[in-house]
Coordinates of C-alpha atoms in Angstrom, one line a residue:
M11 CA 0.0 -0.2 0.1
I12 CA 1.4 3.7 -1.2
K13 CA 1.6 5.6 2.0
N14 CA 5.0 7.9 1.3
I15 CA 5.6 10.3 -1.6
K16 CA 8.4 12.1 -2.4
I17 CA 8.2 14.9 -4.9
F18 CA 11.4 15.7 -7.8
S19 CA 11.2 18.9 -9.5
N20 CA 13.5 21.0 -11.6
N21 CA 13.4 25.2 -10.3
T22 CA 11.4 26.0 -13.5
I23 CA 8.2 28.0 -12.1
K24 CA 5.6 25.8 -13.5
S25 CA 7.5 22.9 -11.8
I26 CA 7.0 24.4 -8.2
D27 CA 3.3 25.9 -8.5
T28 CA 2.7 22.2 -10.0
V29 CA 4.4 20.7 -6.6
N30 CA 2.5 22.8 -4.5
L31 CA -0.9 21.8 -5.6
I32 CA 0.5 18.1 -5.6
K33 CA 1.2 18.4 -2.3
E34 CA -1.6 19.9 -1.3
K35 CA -3.5 17.5 -3.4
F36 CA -2.4 14.3 -1.6
S37 CA -2.0 15.5 1.6
N38 CA -5.7 16.5 1.8
R39 CA -5.9 12.3 1.1
G40 CA -3.7 11.0 4.0
F41 CA -0.5 10.0 2.1
E42 CA 3.0 11.7 3.8
I43 CA 5.5 13.9 1.8
K44 CA 9.0 12.5 2.9
D45 CA 12.5 12.8 1.7
K46 CA 13.6 8.7 3.0
E47 CA 11.3 6.1 2.9
Y48 CA 8.8 6.1 0.6
D49 CA 6.9 3.9 -2.0
L50 CA 6.1 6.4 -5.1
A51 CA 8.0 8.7 -6.7
I52 CA 7.2 11.5 -8.5
A53 CA 9.5 13.5 -11.2
V54 CA 7.8 17.1 -12.1
G55 CA 10.5 18.8 -14.8
G56 CA 11.3 16.9 -17.6
D57 CA 13.8 13.7 -19.0
G58 CA 16.3 15.3 -16.6
S59 CA 13.9 15.5 -13.7
F60 CA 12.7 11.9 -13.7
L61 CA 16.2 10.7 -14.7
K62 CA 17.2 12.4 -11.9
M63 CA 15.1 10.5 -9.9
I64 CA 15.5 6.7 -11.0
H65 CA 19.2 6.8 -10.4
S66 CA 19.1 8.4 -7.1
N67 CA 17.1 5.3 -6.4
N68 CA 19.3 3.0 -8.0
F69 CA 16.8 1.7 -9.9
N70 CA 14.9 0.5 -7.3
D71 CA 12.5 -2.0 -8.2
N72 CA 9.9 -1.8 -4.2
I73 CA 9.1 2.2 -5.9
Y74 CA 6.1 3.3 -8.4
Y75 CA 7.3 5.6 -10.5
V76 CA 5.7 8.6 -12.2
G77 CA 6.8 11.2 -13.7
I78 CA 4.7 14.5 -14.9
N79 CA 6.0 16.5 -17.8
S80 CA 6.1 20.9 -16.7
G81 CA 8.1 21.8 -19.9

């Protein structure tokens, strides 16, 4: 069961706005946003953000990955 989420993002205004919306929506539904020990990783940005997320987890197959393109 997914309860803990980490969000990876680049620093564009559109990405930051998207991250804030994601945090609000998930927090309101009982999910926790964490930096360690998470079940779902979300990348907001482009290919670079997604690759950074994947590499930071060493392709851990116990984590679900989602990419949101904000470009």
